[in-house]
Tab-separated table of C-alpha atoms and ligand atoms in Angstrom:
chain	number	residue	atom	x	y	z
A	30	MET	CA	11.087	-13.918	-54.877
A	31	ILE	CA	7.992	-12.255	-53.236
A	32	MET	CA	7.351	-12.525	-49.559
A	33	LYS	CA	3.205	-13.679	-49.685
A	34	TYR	CA	2.091	-11.332	-46.899
A	35	PRO	CA	2.101	-11.336	-44.232
A	36	LYS	CA	3.611	-14.149	-42.994
A	37	LYS	CA	3.618	-13.251	-39.107
A	38	ARG	CA	0.430	-12.979	-38.574
A	39	LEU	CA	0.701	-12.903	-34.294
A	40	ARG	CA	-2.842	-13.987	-34.645
A	41	ARG	CA	-2.072	-17.368	-34.531
A	42	LEU	CA	-0.685	-17.805	-31.165
A	43	ARG	CA	-4.279	-15.645	-29.745
A	44	HIS	CA	-6.070	-18.492	-31.948
A	45	ASN	CA	-7.900	-20.191	-28.826
A	46	LYS	CA	-8.078	-20.021	-25.190
A	47	ASN	CA	-5.346	-22.728	-24.819
A	48	ILE	CA	-3.196	-21.539	-26.660
A	49	ARG	CA	-3.286	-17.992	-25.577
A	50	ASP	CA	-3.326	-19.651	-22.096
A	51	LEU	CA	0.147	-21.240	-22.903
A	52	PHE	CA	2.627	-18.342	-23.560
A	53	GLU	CA	0.451	-16.422	-20.609
A	54	ASP	CA	3.511	-15.358	-18.306
A	55	VAL	CA	2.192	-12.784	-15.953
A	56	SER	CA	0.406	-14.243	-12.659
A	57	LEU	CA	-1.678	-13.137	-9.760
A	58	SER	CA	-3.040	-14.634	-6.628
A	59	LYS	CA	-4.120	-13.639	-3.586
A	60	SER	CA	-0.996	-14.113	-2.419
A	61	ASP	CA	-0.152	-11.067	-3.560
A	62	LEU	CA	-2.233	-9.510	-2.241
A	63	ILE	CA	-2.346	-7.045	0.590
A	64	TYR	CA	-5.532	-5.474	1.836
A	65	PRO	CA	-5.255	-2.343	4.220
A	66	ILE	CA	-7.884	-1.457	7.252
A	67	PHE	CA	-8.793	1.559	8.790
A	68	ILE	CA	-8.946	0.624	12.576
A	69	CYS	CA	-11.197	3.104	15.418
A	70	GLU	CA	-10.972	3.524	19.366
A	71	GLY	CA	-14.032	2.150	20.431
A	72	GLU	CA	-16.847	-1.346	20.054
A	73	ASN	CA	-19.276	-2.307	17.760
A	74	ILE	CA	-17.875	-0.107	14.797
A	75	LYS	CA	-18.181	-0.480	11.073
A	76	LYS	CA	-18.401	2.781	9.964
A	77	GLU	CA	-18.512	3.344	5.854
A	78	ILE	CA	-15.911	5.773	4.253
A	79	PRO	CA	-18.338	8.100	2.038
A	80	SER	CA	-15.246	8.784	-0.541
A	81	LEU	CA	-14.362	4.684	-0.203
A	82	PRO	CA	-17.263	2.766	-1.639
A	83	ASN	CA	-17.609	-0.770	0.550
A	84	GLN	CA	-13.974	0.129	2.280
A	85	TYR	CA	-14.674	1.071	6.708
A	86	GLN	CA	-13.672	2.605	9.503
A	87	LEU	CA	-14.123	-0.767	11.895
A	88	SER	CA	-12.913	-1.321	16.157
A	89	ILE	CA	-11.413	-3.583	16.887
A	90	ASP	CA	-13.543	-6.180	17.484
A	91	ASN	CA	-14.281	-6.393	13.879
A	92	VAL	CA	-11.424	-6.340	12.566
A	93	ASN	CA	-11.494	-9.756	14.240
A	94	LYS	CA	-14.393	-10.699	11.968
A	95	ILE	CA	-12.780	-9.309	8.809
A	96	CYS	CA	-9.294	-11.060	9.884
A	97	LYS	CA	-10.939	-14.132	9.762
A	98	GLU	CA	-12.860	-13.868	6.317
A	99	LEU	CA	-9.156	-12.610	5.254
A	100	ILE	CA	-7.478	-15.618	6.165
A	101	LYS	CA	-10.435	-17.729	4.895
A	102	LYS	CA	-10.277	-16.641	1.182
A	103	LYS	CA	-6.651	-16.147	1.578
A	104	ILE	CA	-5.213	-13.493	1.604
A	105	LYS	CA	-2.342	-13.172	3.932
A	106	SER	CA	-1.112	-9.939	4.364
A	107	ILE	CA	-3.025	-6.793	5.626
A	108	ILE	CA	-1.850	-3.436	5.998
A	109	LEU	CA	-3.001	-1.362	8.888
A	110	PHE	CA	-3.896	2.190	9.527
A	111	GLY	CA	-5.173	3.911	12.617
A	112	VAL	CA	-8.242	6.833	12.989
A	113	SER	CA	-7.381	8.447	16.042
A	114	SER	CA	-10.022	11.750	17.270
A	115	LYS	CA	-6.454	11.854	20.024
A	116	LYS	CA	-4.008	13.936	18.240
A	117	ASP	CA	-1.050	16.381	19.024
A	118	GLU	CA	1.557	18.534	18.338
A	119	THR	CA	3.808	15.940	16.316
A	120	GLY	CA	2.448	12.587	16.863
A	121	LEU	CA	4.050	11.053	19.667
A	122	ILE	CA	-0.295	10.400	20.940
A	123	ALA	CA	0.510	7.381	19.174
A	124	CYS	CA	4.245	6.390	20.889
A	125	SER	CA	2.563	4.558	23.782
A	126	GLU	CA	1.227	0.704	23.940
A	127	ASN	CA	-2.199	1.863	24.027
A	128	SER	CA	-2.550	3.526	21.310
A	129	ILE	CA	-4.887	2.011	18.475
A	130	ILE	CA	-2.211	0.400	16.740
A	131	PRO	CA	-0.332	-1.464	18.881
A	132	LYS	CA	-3.734	-2.634	20.758
A	133	ALA	CA	-5.126	-3.945	17.180
A	134	VAL	CA	-1.910	-5.677	16.493
A	135	LYS	CA	-1.797	-7.160	20.041
A	136	GLU	CA	-5.318	-8.311	19.654
A	137	ILE	CA	-4.740	-9.478	15.794
A	138	LYS	CA	-1.616	-11.407	16.125
A	139	LYS	CA	-3.102	-13.351	20.010
A	140	ASN	CA	-5.888	-14.528	17.653
A	141	PHE	CA	-4.616	-15.378	14.317
A	142	GLY	CA	-0.532	-15.902	14.711
A	143	ASP	CA	1.210	-16.307	11.529
A	144	GLU	CA	-1.731	-16.981	9.946
A	145	LEU	CA	-1.567	-12.953	8.797
A	146	LEU	CA	1.247	-10.415	7.590
A	147	VAL	CA	0.734	-8.096	9.693
A	148	ILE	CA	2.335	-4.629	7.826
A	149	CYS	CA	2.316	-1.892	10.064
A	150	ASP	CA	2.166	2.056	7.924
A	151	LEU	CA	4.264	4.266	9.907
A	152	CYS	CA	3.186	7.598	9.851
A	153	ASN	CA	2.447	10.761	11.891
A	154	CYS	CA	-0.702	12.082	9.772
A	155	SER	CA	-3.301	9.906	11.896
A	156	TYR	CA	-1.971	11.811	14.685
A	157	THR	CA	-0.670	15.296	14.451
A	158	SER	CA	-3.339	18.372	15.090
A	159	HIS	CA	-2.127	19.796	11.674
A	160	GLY	CA	-2.370	16.623	9.367
A	161	HIS	CA	1.006	16.998	8.749
A	162	CYS	CA	3.482	13.614	8.470
A	163	GLY	CA	5.846	15.359	11.420
A	164	THR	CA	6.692	17.664	13.753
A	165	LEU	CA	6.550	21.695	12.465
A	166	SER	CA	9.409	23.919	12.339
A	167	ASP	CA	8.657	26.644	10.573
A	168	ASP	CA	5.805	25.909	8.980
A	169	ASP	CA	7.522	23.022	7.401
A	170	VAL	CA	7.994	19.254	8.685
A	171	ASP	CA	11.162	19.326	10.093
A	172	ASN	CA	13.104	15.929	8.769
A	173	ASP	CA	14.899	14.810	11.711
A	174	LEU	CA	12.585	16.184	14.694
A	175	THR	CA	9.889	13.934	12.945
A	176	ILE	CA	12.544	10.889	12.425
A	177	LYS	CA	12.643	10.689	16.391
A	178	THR	CA	8.835	10.288	16.837
A	179	LEU	CA	9.147	7.488	13.710
A	180	GLN	CA	12.100	6.269	15.693
A	181	LYS	CA	10.174	5.391	18.899
A	182	GLN	CA	6.401	4.819	16.999
A	183	ALA	CA	8.346	2.085	15.076
A	184	VAL	CA	9.651	0.554	18.319
A	185	PHE	CA	6.187	0.745	19.901
A	186	LEU	CA	4.880	-1.279	17.032
A	187	ALA	CA	7.516	-3.950	17.123
A	188	LYS	CA	6.648	-4.311	19.828
A	189	SER	CA	2.857	-4.770	19.986
A	190	GLY	CA	3.830	-7.686	17.297
A	191	ALA	CA	3.642	-6.036	13.968
A	192	ASP	CA	5.691	-8.327	11.012
A	193	VAL	CA	6.829	-5.844	9.336
A	194	ILE	CA	7.440	-1.462	9.775
A	195	ALA	CA	6.187	0.306	6.544
A	196	PRO	CA	7.219	3.809	6.669
A	197	SER	CA	5.328	6.266	4.344
A	198	ASP	CA	6.777	9.887	5.518
A	199	MET	CA	8.875	10.682	3.052
A	200	MET	CA	11.402	12.054	5.484
A	201	ASP	CA	15.128	11.332	4.401
A	202	GLY	CA	17.748	9.397	6.245
A	203	ARG	CA	14.185	7.846	8.125
A	204	VAL	CA	15.401	4.202	7.202
A	205	ILE	CA	19.003	3.615	9.067
A	206	LYS	CA	17.279	5.432	11.996
A	207	ILE	CA	14.327	2.989	11.864
A	208	ARG	CA	16.849	0.143	11.352
A	209	GLU	CA	19.363	1.603	14.062
A	210	ILE	CA	16.254	1.120	16.580
A	211	LEU	CA	15.064	-1.746	15.658
A	212	ASP	CA	18.301	-3.889	15.798
A	213	GLU	CA	19.300	-1.934	19.479
A	214	GLU	CA	15.595	-3.171	20.906
A	215	GLY	CA	15.445	-6.120	20.122
A	216	PHE	CA	13.837	-7.044	16.826
A	217	ASN	CA	16.478	-7.236	14.131
A	218	LYS	CA	14.118	-9.484	12.296
A	219	VAL	CA	11.687	-6.865	12.034
A	220	PRO	CA	11.381	-6.093	7.953
A	221	ILE	CA	11.096	-2.757	6.648
A	222	PHE	CA	8.665	-2.306	3.329
A	223	SER	CA	9.987	1.470	2.577
A	224	TYR	CA	7.588	4.030	0.965
A	225	SER	CA	10.558	4.440	-1.310
A	226	ALA	CA	8.577	6.371	-4.350
A	227	LYS	CA	5.676	7.969	-2.141
A	228	TYR	CA	4.428	10.954	-5.337
A	229	ALA	CA	2.512	14.101	-3.737
A	230	SER	CA	-0.880	12.503	-5.268
A	231	SER	CA	-4.536	14.193	-5.664
A	232	PHE	CA	-5.087	9.781	-5.812
A	233	TYR	CA	-5.094	10.122	-2.062
A	234	GLY	CA	-7.869	12.135	-1.543
A	235	PRO	CA	-10.411	9.534	-0.343
A	236	PHE	CA	-7.545	7.776	2.462
A	237	ARG	CA	-7.430	11.702	3.939
A	238	ASP	CA	-11.148	11.634	4.689
A	239	ALA	CA	-10.590	7.943	5.669
A	240	VAL	CA	-7.871	8.790	8.344
A	241	ASP	CA	-8.935	12.424	8.995
A	242	SER	CA	-4.951	13.201	8.378
A	243	SER	CA	-5.645	16.335	5.253
A	244	PRO	CA	-2.953	19.132	6.105
A	245	GLN	CA	-4.862	22.170	7.954
A	246	PHE	CA	-2.516	24.569	5.826
A	247	GLY	CA	0.007	24.040	2.839
A	248	ASP	CA	0.831	20.668	0.930
A	249	ARG	CA	2.468	17.738	1.459
A	250	LYS	CA	5.273	18.681	-1.706
A	251	SER	CA	8.094	19.384	0.503
A	252	TYR	CA	8.033	15.875	1.246
A	253	GLN	CA	5.904	13.556	-1.025
A	254	MET	CA	8.257	13.684	-4.779
A	255	ASN	CA	7.171	15.664	-8.018
A	256	TYR	CA	5.432	13.892	-10.611
A	257	LYS	CA	6.595	16.347	-13.161
A	258	ASN	CA	10.439	15.220	-11.921
A	259	SER	CA	11.157	11.505	-13.758
A	260	LEU	CA	14.289	10.288	-12.570
A	261	GLU	CA	14.493	11.644	-8.897
A	262	PHE	CA	13.189	8.060	-7.570
A	263	TYR	CA	15.908	6.874	-8.793
A	264	GLU	CA	17.667	8.276	-6.104
A	265	GLU	CA	15.145	7.391	-3.084
A	266	ILE	CA	15.129	4.245	-4.144
A	267	GLN	CA	18.847	3.784	-4.489
A	268	GLU	CA	19.028	5.621	-0.838
A	269	ASP	CA	16.346	3.171	0.695
A	270	ILE	CA	18.527	0.073	-0.419
A	271	ASN	CA	21.423	1.166	1.081
A	272	GLU	CA	19.741	2.443	4.618
A	273	GLY	CA	19.314	-1.428	4.382
A	274	CYS	CA	15.237	-1.241	3.689
A	275	ASP	CA	13.784	-5.073	2.807
A	276	ALA	CA	11.662	-4.354	-0.006
A	277	ILE	CA	10.414	-1.433	-1.474
A	278	ILE	CA	6.988	0.579	-1.812
A	279	ILE	CA	6.331	2.567	-4.536
A	280	LYS	CA	2.505	4.916	-4.310
A	281	PRO	CA	0.453	5.843	-6.288
A	282	ALA	CA	0.533	2.310	-8.889
A	283	LEU	CA	-1.396	3.415	-11.703
A	284	SER	CA	-0.074	6.244	-12.825
A	285	TYR	CA	3.828	5.460	-11.905
A	286	LEU	CA	3.847	1.813	-13.630
A	287	ASP	CA	6.463	3.157	-15.991
A	288	VAL	CA	8.334	4.107	-12.651
A	289	ILE	CA	7.567	0.515	-11.515
A	290	ALA	CA	9.488	-0.778	-14.385
A	291	ARG	CA	12.071	0.631	-14.591
A	292	VAL	CA	12.484	0.236	-11.093
A	293	ARG	CA	12.628	-3.516	-11.240
A	294	ASP	CA	14.960	-3.766	-14.275
A	295	LYS	CA	16.975	-1.649	-12.354
A	296	HIS	CA	17.128	-3.738	-8.737
A	297	ASN	CA	16.497	-7.329	-7.634
A	298	ILE	CA	14.624	-5.979	-4.636
A	299	PRO	CA	11.004	-7.030	-4.338
A	300	ILE	CA	8.709	-4.017	-4.755
A	301	ILE	CA	5.440	-3.535	-3.437
A	302	ALA	CA	3.556	-1.381	-5.793
A	303	TYR	CA	0.494	0.636	-3.858
A	304	ASN	CA	-3.248	0.844	-5.778
A	305	VAL	CA	-4.411	3.983	-3.900
A	306	SER	CA	-7.363	5.226	-2.405
A	307	GLY	CA	-8.438	7.509	-5.639
A	308	GLU	CA	-7.758	4.739	-8.268
A	309	TYR	CA	-9.913	2.499	-5.970
A	310	SER	CA	-12.646	5.042	-5.648
A	311	LEU	CA	-12.997	6.076	-9.404
A	312	ILE	CA	-13.458	2.019	-10.172
A	313	LYS	CA	-16.390	1.799	-7.983
A	314	ALA	CA	-17.837	5.168	-8.793
A	315	GLY	CA	-17.429	4.138	-12.556
A	316	GLU	CA	-19.038	0.866	-12.066
A	317	GLU	CA	-21.782	2.634	-10.138
A	318	LYS	CA	-22.730	4.547	-12.759
A	319	GLY	CA	-22.897	1.667	-15.573
A	320	PHE	CA	-19.612	2.560	-17.033
A	321	ILE	CA	-17.457	0.360	-16.652
A	322	ASN	CA	-17.524	-4.352	-15.632
A	323	GLU	CA	-15.750	-3.681	-12.470
A	324	LYS	CA	-15.255	-7.392	-12.142
A	325	GLU	CA	-12.744	-7.077	-15.583
A	326	ILE	CA	-11.566	-3.863	-14.589
A	327	ILE	CA	-10.248	-4.492	-11.546
A	328	MET	CA	-8.337	-8.148	-12.963
A	329	GLU	CA	-6.669	-5.548	-15.829
A	330	ILE	CA	-5.627	-3.208	-13.696
A	331	LEU	CA	-3.879	-5.555	-11.002
A	332	TYR	CA	-2.505	-7.892	-14.187
A	333	SER	CA	-1.037	-4.645	-15.267
A	334	ILE	CA	0.555	-3.765	-12.083
A	335	LYS	CA	2.227	-6.978	-11.491
A	336	ARG	CA	3.567	-6.898	-15.912
A	337	ALA	CA	5.011	-3.882	-14.777
A	338	GLY	CA	7.375	-5.150	-12.352
A	339	ALA	CA	5.529	-5.011	-8.730
A	340	ASN	CA	6.017	-8.912	-6.824
A	341	ALA	CA	2.476	-7.595	-4.502
A	342	ILE	CA	0.132	-5.414	-4.192
A	343	ILE	CA	-1.913	-3.347	-1.653
A	344	THR	CA	-5.145	-2.738	-2.643
A	345	TYR	CA	-8.538	-2.380	-1.350
A	346	HIS	CA	-9.824	-3.836	-4.371
A	347	ALA	CA	-7.899	-7.377	-2.150
A	348	ILE	CA	-11.154	-9.792	-1.026
A	349	ASP	CA	-13.240	-8.748	-4.843
A	350	ALA	CA	-10.148	-9.346	-6.200
A	351	ALA	CA	-9.457	-13.281	-4.468
A	352	ASN	CA	-13.070	-13.885	-5.195
A	353	TYR	CA	-12.399	-12.927	-9.153
A	354	ILE	CA	-9.320	-15.366	-8.588
A	355	ASP	CA	-12.043	-17.833	-7.318
A	356	GLU	CA	-14.671	-17.567	-10.177
A	357	ASN	CA	-11.961	-17.333	-12.693
A	358	ASN	CA	-10.236	-21.172	-11.134
A	359	GLU	CA	-13.328	-22.522	-11.538
B	25	PBG	C1	0.262	8.153	4.909
B	25	PBG	C2	-0.505	7.814	4.217
B	25	PBG	C3	-1.301	7.829	3.068
B	25	PBG	C4	-1.292	6.984	2.095
B	25	PBG	C5	-0.572	5.655	2.789
B	25	PBG	N1	-0.159	6.432	4.061
B	25	PBG	C6	-1.525	9.940	2.668
B	25	PBG	C7	-0.992	11.221	2.729
B	25	PBG	O1	0.263	10.309	2.385
B	25	PBG	O2	-1.285	11.431	2.175
B	25	PBG	C8	-2.198	6.842	1.064
B	25	PBG	C9	-3.004	5.827	1.017
B	25	PBG	C10	-3.888	5.821	0.254
B	25	PBG	O3	-4.127	6.900	-0.504
B	25	PBG	O4	-4.738	4.835	-0.287
B	25	PBG	N2	1.262	9.191	4.883
């Protein structure tokens, strides 16, 4: 018998919006979004970051304002980055209750309590004079010495009220050491979201302008991962899970959707994707030139990250995306 061509017509299920909606299975909600905030010393400062249009270095008073706006828009999570003009050789300067992030966390928690989940990025690169993520010996970042300052900084962050600690340095063995010290100091309920798979990426360029953390010499390739290696991430993630991390962060997001999808296939641990600064700025530049429809592209990007298997997304687009989600629900 000759089969009528074509028997299977997949377009039948795309015929109109109702039928398309019926089988939609990827969702994006505001509670998936984590908004990054750059915090600097001073008062009444709101300084736009040239390479990150519409993103600002904010003094703590202005952080309060943005937190109010986020809560109103029903964005529930933020991740904080310190901008520090004071720097030293090892980043020890951040290990104090008077350092910028502990001060900011205290203020945010005092004003907003559990209305916002406050995640603190834990790294030394904003605080070292050379811009590397740790303590140098022989012109290289020393793994074990760096972990000592990370442990100290983690304790000050937890003491200030941080809900989550997110180490982004890529030192080996730091998760277990940070877990140990947090537990010893009585913070056994504070989770660690580890940047487990963090690639040495040019997509971080605008961020380094934002916090003035570009390495003064060399690059970060001896600690961040090589994007030409397709297997190493399995080991990095397994190791962090073994060491007791509670969720993992994969970064950047867009050139690494394969990594997100493969981790999702293998592990049940929550995955957060970091839609990084360079990914954001490219969209902003494209929009400014009139090359793209920003709203549609942002939604397509965020959905693709969810479809790959991420549970949550750190993104500078969070506020815009929340507005788009509202518009789509109207
Ligand atoms: C700190 C850190 C970086 C980013 C997040 N945490 C920069 C880096 O590793 O150089 C990048 C985030 C972004 O590009 O948006 N180690």
